Amino acid sequence: MQNVAVAPSVELLEVFQTRNGSVSQSDSQKCWYVNFAGHHNRFDYRSIMKLRKAIYGIDIEALLLSSDKAPDVEIVFICACDHCYVLTLLEIIAFKELIEGTFVMLELNRILHDRVYSLIA
Amino acid sequence: MKDIIRVKCLLSTEVERLLNQQIKKEAQSSSAYLAMASWCNQHGYDFSSDYFFKQSDEERQHQLKIYKYVLDMGGTAISPEVSNIKIEYNSFREVFEEALDQEISVTQSLKNIAANCHKEQDYITVEFLNWFFKEQREEEYKARRALELFDVIGEEGTGRWQIDKHVGGIVYDSEA
């Protein structure tokens, strides 16, 4: 998996962070940088939506209850995107928390734009 | 912080989810009407069979209308999976009872989306949904009228044959 180096000139605004990772937004590049499990990856609008769908789609309860002898890892592959995560069960839970928080913050930002900034402008 | 998502997509996550749910509902309706058309055809009710074929086409058009709207707004339209379609009915009347129930359920579902849109001040989607509300007026009217034929004509003797013949003639021509 590729790790993306952010150009020094790119200004990043933190969207959300937990003890396990963080998500930042670049206004100029119109994308997000997801820092999780030792990887720093760049996601545009379409791919972050795919990431969210992939993470939300993992049935954590089923994985917990599964008595298979297979290792408790999940491969999160995002179609038409360079990134691929191999996550343990605990990492999935942590990643889901990070993504959920990120989208709550993005939604909050949207509400602020809707109700405050656009009315002042 | 810029609202990048808003630039890319006019729909909120919740409205997009509800519209995709509605796409699925319309697809289910279209398939259910096909099943009704099949049942009627097998039992010799030709006019009713044609009526349900037309209804099935209409539901498919509704599905595509919402599907294209979601895409036009920058959202992700999800091609729906259709399952659990009832293909057997106990009686001719039951087919029309199910058809009316289905239309009522579609109307309720549309109302729920509109309520959410009002809450979020998504007036663009509200305006889009207005066409569907007008359509539901017609759909429910036709389904109700068809069912009323069973009480007006009665099923005894050649009643069912008469009902079938009149089903083909149900039209909604209100200009309001």
mmCIF file of C-alpha atoms in Angstrom:
data_model
loop_
_atom_site.group_PDB
_atom_site.id
_atom_site.type_symbol
_atom_site.label_atom_id
_atom_site.label_comp_id
_atom_site.label_asym_id
_atom_site.label_seq_id
_atom_site.Cartn_x
_atom_site.Cartn_y
_atom_site.Cartn_z
ATOM 1 C CA MET A 1 0.000 0.000 0.000
ATOM 2 C CA GLN A 2 1.224 3.473 -0.820
ATOM 3 C CA ASN A 3 1.826 6.012 1.846
ATOM 4 C CA VAL A 4 1.208 9.508 0.664
ATOM 5 C CA ALA A 5 3.565 12.276 1.522
ATOM 6 C CA VAL A 6 1.817 15.605 1.894
ATOM 7 C CA ALA A 7 3.520 18.499 0.193
ATOM 8 C CA PRO A 8 4.726 21.026 2.760
ATOM 9 C CA SER A 9 2.680 23.789 1.116
ATOM 10 C CA VAL A 10 -0.604 21.948 1.650
ATOM 11 C CA GLU A 11 -2.512 23.354 4.575
ATOM 12 C CA LEU A 12 -4.365 20.680 6.486
ATOM 13 C CA LEU A 13 -7.294 21.261 8.816
ATOM 14 C CA GLU A 14 -7.998 18.570 11.336
ATOM 15 C CA VAL A 15 -11.510 17.186 10.988
ATOM 16 C CA PHE A 16 -11.486 14.560 13.714
ATOM 17 C CA GLN A 17 -9.029 12.565 15.732
ATOM 18 C CA THR A 18 -9.022 9.698 18.181
ATOM 19 C CA ARG A 19 -6.175 8.031 20.084
ATOM 20 C CA ASN A 20 -5.747 5.695 17.119
ATOM 21 C CA GLY A 21 -5.744 8.057 14.168
ATOM 22 C CA SER A 22 -6.848 11.267 12.586
ATOM 23 C CA VAL A 23 -8.499 12.712 9.499
ATOM 24 C CA SER A 24 -7.510 16.071 8.057
ATOM 25 C CA GLN A 25 -8.927 18.061 5.177
ATOM 26 C CA SER A 26 -7.119 19.994 2.499
ATOM 27 C CA ASP A 27 -9.312 22.787 1.139
ATOM 28 C CA SER A 28 -6.970 23.548 -1.732
ATOM 29 C CA GLN A 29 -6.716 19.934 -2.907
ATOM 30 C CA LYS A 30 -10.360 19.152 -2.076
ATOM 31 C CA CYS A 31 -9.444 15.913 -0.365
ATOM 32 C CA TRP A 32 -8.874 14.274 2.997
ATOM 33 C CA TYR A 33 -5.800 12.679 4.548
ATOM 34 C CA VAL A 34 -6.547 9.665 6.697
ATOM 35 C CA ASN A 35 -3.897 8.767 9.207
ATOM 36 C CA PHE A 36 -4.541 5.320 10.631
ATOM 37 C CA ALA A 37 -2.668 2.104 11.490
ATOM 38 C CA GLY A 38 0.651 3.621 10.439
ATOM 39 C CA HIS A 39 -0.628 4.705 7.037
ATOM 40 C CA HIS A 40 -1.172 8.205 5.779
ATOM 41 C CA ASN A 41 -3.495 8.062 2.768
ATOM 42 C CA ARG A 42 -5.108 10.640 0.556
ATOM 43 C CA PHE A 43 -8.812 10.257 -0.291
ATOM 44 C CA ASP A 44 -10.864 12.322 -2.696
ATOM 45 C CA TYR A 45 -14.662 12.666 -2.363
ATOM 46 C CA ARG A 46 -15.565 9.443 -4.189
ATOM 47 C CA SER A 47 -12.979 7.299 -2.467
ATOM 48 C CA ILE A 48 -13.752 8.545 1.050
ATOM 49 C CA MET A 49 -17.398 7.690 0.389
ATOM 50 C CA LYS A 50 -16.323 4.214 -0.694
ATOM 51 C CA LEU A 51 -14.147 3.896 2.401
ATOM 52 C CA ARG A 52 -17.078 4.838 4.615
ATOM 53 C CA LYS A 53 -19.323 2.295 2.866
ATOM 54 C CA ALA A 54 -16.685 -0.418 3.218
ATOM 55 C CA ILE A 55 -16.068 0.250 6.917
ATOM 56 C CA TYR A 56 -19.759 0.584 7.801
ATOM 57 C CA GLY A 57 -20.421 -2.615 5.879
ATOM 58 C CA ILE A 58 -18.256 -4.767 8.145
ATOM 59 C CA ASP A 59 -20.419 -6.760 10.535
ATOM 60 C CA ILE A 60 -18.382 -6.512 13.733
ATOM 61 C CA GLU A 61 -20.891 -8.558 15.722
ATOM 62 C CA ALA A 62 -20.689 -11.416 13.220
ATOM 63 C CA LEU A 63 -16.880 -11.349 13.389
ATOM 64 C CA LEU A 64 -16.995 -11.455 17.189
ATOM 65 C CA LEU A 65 -19.404 -14.370 17.241
ATOM 66 C CA SER A 66 -17.687 -16.294 14.465
ATOM 67 C CA SER A 67 -16.072 -19.523 15.617
ATOM 68 C CA ASP A 68 -14.071 -19.969 12.398
ATOM 69 C CA LYS A 69 -10.456 -20.863 12.732
ATOM 70 C CA ALA A 70 -9.586 -18.122 10.276
ATOM 71 C CA PRO A 71 -7.602 -15.206 11.669
ATOM 72 C CA ASP A 72 -9.616 -12.229 12.848
ATOM 73 C CA VAL A 73 -8.524 -9.906 10.100
ATOM 74 C CA GLU A 74 -10.515 -8.093 7.492
ATOM 75 C CA ILE A 75 -9.122 -6.793 4.223
ATOM 76 C CA VAL A 76 -10.656 -3.469 3.320
ATOM 77 C CA PHE A 77 -10.109 -2.981 -0.388
ATOM 78 C CA ILE A 78 -11.530 0.084 -2.005
ATOM 79 C CA CYS A 79 -12.355 -0.323 -5.668
ATOM 80 C CA ALA A 80 -10.577 2.054 -8.078
ATOM 81 C CA CYS A 81 -8.490 3.364 -5.222
ATOM 82 C CA ASP A 82 -4.861 2.641 -4.359
ATOM 83 C CA HIS A 83 -5.471 1.976 -0.709
ATOM 84 C CA CYS A 84 -6.042 -1.310 0.997
ATOM 85 C CA TYR A 85 -6.184 -1.931 4.732
ATOM 86 C CA VAL A 86 -5.607 -5.216 6.524
ATOM 87 C CA LEU A 87 -7.220 -4.719 9.900
ATOM 88 C CA THR A 88 -7.635 -6.742 13.058
ATOM 89 C CA LEU A 89 -10.975 -6.719 14.834
ATOM 90 C CA LEU A 90 -9.841 -4.061 17.320
ATOM 91 C CA GLU A 91 -8.501 -1.920 14.494
ATOM 92 C CA ILE A 92 -11.823 -2.202 12.648
ATOM 93 C CA ILE A 93 -13.649 -0.923 15.732
ATOM 94 C CA ALA A 94 -11.150 1.918 16.099
ATOM 95 C CA PHE A 95 -11.311 2.762 12.384
ATOM 96 C CA LYS A 96 -15.097 2.775 12.423
ATOM 97 C CA GLU A 97 -15.027 5.181 15.370
ATOM 98 C CA LEU A 98 -12.657 7.456 13.459
ATOM 99 C CA ILE A 99 -14.724 7.431 10.255
ATOM 100 C CA GLU A 100 -18.021 7.925 12.099
ATOM 101 C CA GLY A 101 -16.610 10.870 14.006
ATOM 102 C CA THR A 102 -15.226 12.344 10.817
ATOM 103 C CA PHE A 103 -18.577 12.255 9.078
ATOM 104 C CA VAL A 104 -20.335 13.744 12.100
ATOM 105 C CA MET A 105 -17.881 16.633 11.958
ATOM 106 C CA LEU A 106 -18.309 17.024 8.186
ATOM 107 C CA GLU A 107 -22.081 17.051 8.667
ATOM 108 C CA LEU A 108 -21.701 19.668 11.406
ATOM 109 C CA ASN A 109 -19.544 21.723 9.047
ATOM 110 C CA ARG A 110 -22.259 21.413 6.425
ATOM 111 C CA ILE A 111 -24.909 22.646 8.870
ATOM 112 C CA LEU A 112 -22.708 25.617 9.779
ATOM 113 C CA HIS A 113 -22.274 26.483 6.111
ATOM 114 C CA ASP A 114 -26.014 26.086 5.530
ATOM 115 C CA ARG A 115 -27.276 28.019 8.504
ATOM 116 C CA VAL A 116 -24.529 30.495 9.288
ATOM 117 C CA TYR A 117 -21.878 31.269 6.689
ATOM 118 C CA SER A 118 -24.102 31.321 3.605
ATOM 119 C CA LEU A 119 -26.557 33.658 5.340
ATOM 120 C CA ILE A 120 -23.860 36.096 6.413
ATOM 121 C CA ALA A 121 -22.207 36.165 2.995
ATOM 122 C CA MET B 1 -13.092 24.696 6.570
ATOM 123 C CA LYS B 2 -14.655 24.317 3.124
ATOM 124 C CA ASP B 3 -17.705 22.098 2.699
ATOM 125 C CA ILE B 4 -16.232 19.801 0.024
ATOM 126 C CA ILE B 5 -19.064 17.285 0.205
ATOM 127 C CA ARG B 6 -21.632 20.011 -0.497
ATOM 128 C CA VAL B 7 -19.712 21.039 -3.623
ATOM 129 C CA LYS B 8 -19.819 17.450 -4.886
ATOM 130 C CA CYS B 9 -23.313 16.480 -3.787
ATOM 131 C CA LEU B 10 -26.452 18.474 -3.161
ATOM 132 C CA LEU B 11 -28.117 15.740 -1.114
ATOM 133 C CA SER B 12 -27.507 15.069 2.532
ATOM 134 C CA THR B 13 -26.468 11.549 3.497
ATOM 135 C CA GLU B 14 -29.856 10.903 5.059
ATOM 136 C CA VAL B 15 -31.926 12.130 2.101
ATOM 137 C CA GLU B 16 -29.725 10.137 -0.270
ATOM 138 C CA ARG B 17 -30.284 7.021 1.854
ATOM 139 C CA LEU B 18 -34.044 7.590 1.879
ATOM 140 C CA LEU B 19 -34.166 8.134 -1.889
ATOM 141 C CA ASN B 20 -32.223 4.926 -2.479
ATOM 142 C CA GLN B 21 -34.688 3.179 -0.176
ATOM 143 C CA GLN B 22 -37.496 4.594 -2.311
ATOM 144 C CA ILE B 23 -35.783 3.389 -5.500
ATOM 145 C CA LYS B 24 -35.842 -0.098 -3.981
ATOM 146 C CA LYS B 25 -39.489 0.289 -2.992
ATOM 147 C CA GLU B 26 -40.475 1.301 -6.537
ATOM 148 C CA ALA B 27 -38.526 -1.651 -7.935
ATOM 149 C CA GLN B 28 -40.317 -3.987 -5.496
ATOM 150 C CA SER B 29 -43.655 -2.491 -6.573
ATOM 151 C CA SER B 30 -42.817 -2.952 -10.236
ATOM 152 C CA SER B 31 -41.972 -6.621 -9.646
ATOM 153 C CA ALA B 32 -45.029 -7.166 -7.469
ATOM 154 C CA TYR B 33 -47.270 -5.778 -10.226
ATOM 155 C CA LEU B 34 -45.611 -8.119 -12.714
ATOM 156 C CA ALA B 35 -46.438 -11.032 -10.414
ATOM 157 C CA MET B 36 -50.034 -9.812 -10.214
ATOM 158 C CA ALA B 37 -50.178 -9.522 -14.022
ATOM 159 C CA SER B 38 -48.943 -13.095 -14.287
ATOM 160 C CA TRP B 39 -51.487 -14.408 -11.770
ATOM 161 C CA CYS B 40 -54.374 -12.595 -13.478
ATOM 162 C CA ASN B 41 -53.276 -13.828 -16.884
ATOM 163 C CA GLN B 42 -53.073 -17.439 -15.677
ATOM 164 C CA HIS B 43 -56.577 -17.218 -14.249
ATOM 165 C CA GLY B 44 -58.093 -15.730 -17.389
ATOM 166 C CA TYR B 45 -58.440 -12.115 -16.248
ATOM 167 C CA ASP B 46 -56.991 -10.511 -19.353
ATOM 168 C CA PHE B 47 -57.977 -6.889 -18.695
ATOM 169 C CA SER B 48 -56.617 -6.987 -15.158
ATOM 170 C CA SER B 49 -53.440 -8.578 -16.419
ATOM 171 C CA ASP B 50 -52.965 -5.708 -18.890
ATOM 172 C CA TYR B 51 -53.778 -3.208 -16.138
ATOM 173 C CA PHE B 52 -51.032 -4.653 -13.916
ATOM 174 C CA PHE B 53 -48.518 -4.766 -16.768
ATOM 175 C CA LYS B 54 -49.108 -1.024 -17.254
ATOM 176 C CA GLN B 55 -48.787 -0.424 -13.512
ATOM 177 C CA SER B 56 -45.520 -2.343 -13.474
ATOM 178 C CA ASP B 57 -44.152 -0.130 -16.272
ATOM 179 C CA GLU B 58 -45.195 2.991 -14.379
ATOM 180 C CA GLU B 59 -43.444 1.877 -11.204
ATOM 181 C CA ARG B 60 -40.322 1.173 -13.220
ATOM 182 C CA GLN B 61 -40.496 4.732 -14.623
ATOM 183 C CA HIS B 62 -40.842 6.091 -11.078
ATOM 184 C CA GLN B 63 -37.800 4.088 -10.030
ATOM 185 C CA LEU B 64 -35.728 5.504 -12.911
ATOM 186 C CA LYS B 65 -36.926 9.049 -12.231
ATOM 187 C CA ILE B 66 -35.638 8.912 -8.646
ATOM 188 C CA TYR B 67 -32.510 7.047 -9.754
ATOM 189 C CA LYS B 68 -31.595 9.784 -12.243
ATOM 190 C CA TYR B 69 -32.428 12.507 -9.738
ATOM 191 C CA VAL B 70 -29.978 11.071 -7.199
ATOM 192 C CA LEU B 71 -27.287 10.990 -9.893
ATOM 193 C CA ASP B 72 -28.111 14.523 -11.085
ATOM 194 C CA MET B 73 -27.654 15.751 -7.537
ATOM 195 C CA GLY B 74 -24.188 14.192 -7.344
ATOM 196 C CA GLY B 75 -25.252 11.302 -5.154
ATOM 197 C CA THR B 76 -24.754 7.575 -5.489
ATOM 198 C CA ALA B 77 -27.774 5.790 -6.921
ATOM 199 C CA ILE B 78 -27.835 2.151 -5.901
ATOM 200 C CA SER B 79 -29.274 -0.425 -8.259
ATOM 201 C CA PRO B 80 -31.723 -2.259 -6.000
ATOM 202 C CA GLU B 81 -31.982 -5.946 -5.209
ATOM 203 C CA VAL B 82 -35.525 -7.221 -5.397
ATOM 204 C CA SER B 83 -36.559 -10.263 -3.416
ATOM 205 C CA ASN B 84 -39.519 -11.927 -1.692
ATOM 206 C CA ILE B 85 -42.074 -11.134 -4.360
ATOM 207 C CA LYS B 86 -45.403 -12.792 -3.661
ATOM 208 C CA ILE B 87 -46.469 -14.792 -6.702
ATOM 209 C CA GLU B 88 -49.530 -16.665 -5.426
ATOM 210 C CA TYR B 89 -52.850 -15.159 -4.395
ATOM 211 C CA ASN B 90 -55.839 -16.787 -2.749
ATOM 212 C CA SER B 91 -58.411 -14.883 -4.766
ATOM 213 C CA PHE B 92 -58.971 -12.307 -7.483
ATOM 214 C CA ARG B 93 -60.010 -9.784 -4.822
ATOM 215 C CA GLU B 94 -56.851 -10.350 -2.785
ATOM 216 C CA VAL B 95 -54.729 -9.219 -5.745
ATOM 217 C CA PHE B 96 -56.401 -5.805 -5.717
ATOM 218 C CA GLU B 97 -56.280 -5.573 -1.919
ATOM 219 C CA GLU B 98 -52.518 -6.114 -2.085
ATOM 220 C CA ALA B 99 -52.202 -3.541 -4.880
ATOM 221 C CA LEU B 100 -53.934 -0.883 -2.776
ATOM 222 C CA ASP B 101 -51.858 -1.753 0.308
ATOM 223 C CA GLN B 102 -48.746 -1.368 -1.789
ATOM 224 C CA GLU B 103 -49.733 2.071 -3.065
ATOM 225 C CA ILE B 104 -50.578 3.248 0.448
ATOM 226 C CA SER B 105 -47.179 2.058 1.623
ATOM 227 C CA VAL B 106 -45.446 3.958 -1.224
ATOM 228 C CA THR B 107 -47.354 7.147 -0.344
ATOM 229 C CA GLN B 108 -46.357 6.823 3.320
ATOM 230 C CA SER B 109 -42.764 6.297 2.366
ATOM 231 C CA LEU B 110 -42.766 9.414 0.134
ATOM 232 C CA LYS B 111 -44.331 11.419 2.962
ATOM 233 C CA ASN B 112 -41.533 10.301 5.242
ATOM 234 C CA ILE B 113 -38.900 11.507 2.763
ATOM 235 C CA ALA B 114 -40.664 14.847 2.353
ATOM 236 C CA ALA B 115 -40.872 15.278 6.145
ATOM 237 C CA ASN B 116 -37.117 14.712 6.372
ATOM 238 C CA CYS B 117 -36.492 17.167 3.531
ATOM 239 C CA HIS B 118 -38.521 19.850 5.306
ATOM 240 C CA LYS B 119 -36.556 19.222 8.488
ATOM 241 C CA GLU B 120 -33.303 19.693 6.579
ATOM 242 C CA GLN B 121 -34.674 22.536 4.446
ATOM 243 C CA ASP B 122 -33.970 20.533 1.299
ATOM 244 C CA TYR B 123 -36.622 22.300 -0.767
ATOM 245 C CA ILE B 124 -35.111 21.121 -4.043
ATOM 246 C CA THR B 125 -35.985 17.514 -3.214
ATOM 247 C CA VAL B 126 -39.377 18.604 -1.832
ATOM 248 C CA GLU B 127 -40.123 20.215 -5.200
ATOM 249 C CA PHE B 128 -38.967 17.026 -6.957
ATOM 250 C CA LEU B 129 -41.219 14.894 -4.745
ATOM 251 C CA ASN B 130 -44.295 16.995 -5.542
ATOM 252 C CA TRP B 131 -44.612 15.207 -8.888
ATOM 253 C CA PHE B 132 -44.741 11.897 -7.037
ATOM 254 C CA PHE B 133 -47.432 13.078 -4.639
ATOM 255 C CA LYS B 134 -49.627 14.011 -7.582
ATOM 256 C CA GLU B 135 -48.866 10.623 -9.089
ATOM 257 C CA GLN B 136 -49.826 8.860 -5.850
ATOM 258 C CA ARG B 137 -53.205 10.578 -5.933
ATOM 259 C CA GLU B 138 -53.832 8.828 -9.237
ATOM 260 C CA GLU B 139 -52.315 5.510 -8.175
ATOM 261 C CA GLU B 140 -54.352 5.250 -4.992
ATOM 262 C CA TYR B 141 -57.513 6.371 -6.788
ATOM 263 C CA LYS B 142 -57.138 3.649 -9.411
ATOM 264 C CA ALA B 143 -56.365 0.953 -6.842
ATOM 265 C CA ARG B 144 -59.323 2.008 -4.682
ATOM 266 C CA ARG B 145 -61.698 2.152 -7.651
ATOM 267 C CA ALA B 146 -60.639 -1.336 -8.761
ATOM 268 C CA LEU B 147 -61.320 -2.735 -5.318
ATOM 269 C CA GLU B 148 -64.693 -0.957 -5.122
ATOM 270 C CA LEU B 149 -65.792 -2.821 -8.263
ATOM 271 C CA PHE B 150 -65.920 -5.996 -6.166
ATOM 272 C CA ASP B 151 -68.554 -4.417 -3.893
ATOM 273 C CA VAL B 152 -70.439 -2.593 -6.657
ATOM 274 C CA ILE B 153 -70.695 -5.531 -9.075
ATOM 275 C CA GLY B 154 -70.331 -8.480 -6.708
ATOM 276 C CA GLU B 155 -68.442 -11.681 -7.452
ATOM 277 C CA GLU B 156 -71.411 -14.014 -7.948
ATOM 278 C CA GLY B 157 -72.222 -15.513 -11.340
ATOM 279 C CA THR B 158 -70.430 -13.599 -14.058
ATOM 280 C CA GLY B 159 -69.406 -10.912 -11.537
ATOM 281 C CA ARG B 160 -65.678 -11.531 -11.743
ATOM 282 C CA TRP B 161 -65.817 -11.458 -15.535
ATOM 283 C CA GLN B 162 -67.613 -8.076 -15.326
ATOM 284 C CA ILE B 163 -65.120 -6.752 -12.781
ATOM 285 C CA ASP B 164 -62.214 -7.757 -15.007
ATOM 286 C CA LYS B 165 -63.782 -5.977 -17.958
ATOM 287 C CA HIS B 166 -64.262 -2.758 -15.961
ATOM 288 C CA VAL B 167 -60.752 -2.759 -14.481
ATOM 289 C CA GLY B 168 -59.411 -1.971 -17.936
ATOM 290 C CA GLY B 169 -61.604 1.103 -18.077
ATOM 291 C CA ILE B 170 -60.487 2.782 -14.855
ATOM 292 C CA VAL B 171 -59.053 6.209 -15.589
ATOM 293 C CA TYR B 172 -58.116 9.186 -13.441
ATOM 294 C CA ASP B 173 -58.741 12.446 -15.257
ATOM 295 C CA SER B 174 -58.739 15.062 -12.527
ATOM 296 C CA GLU B 175 -57.173 18.298 -13.722
ATOM 297 C CA ALA B 176 -56.747 19.678 -10.210
#
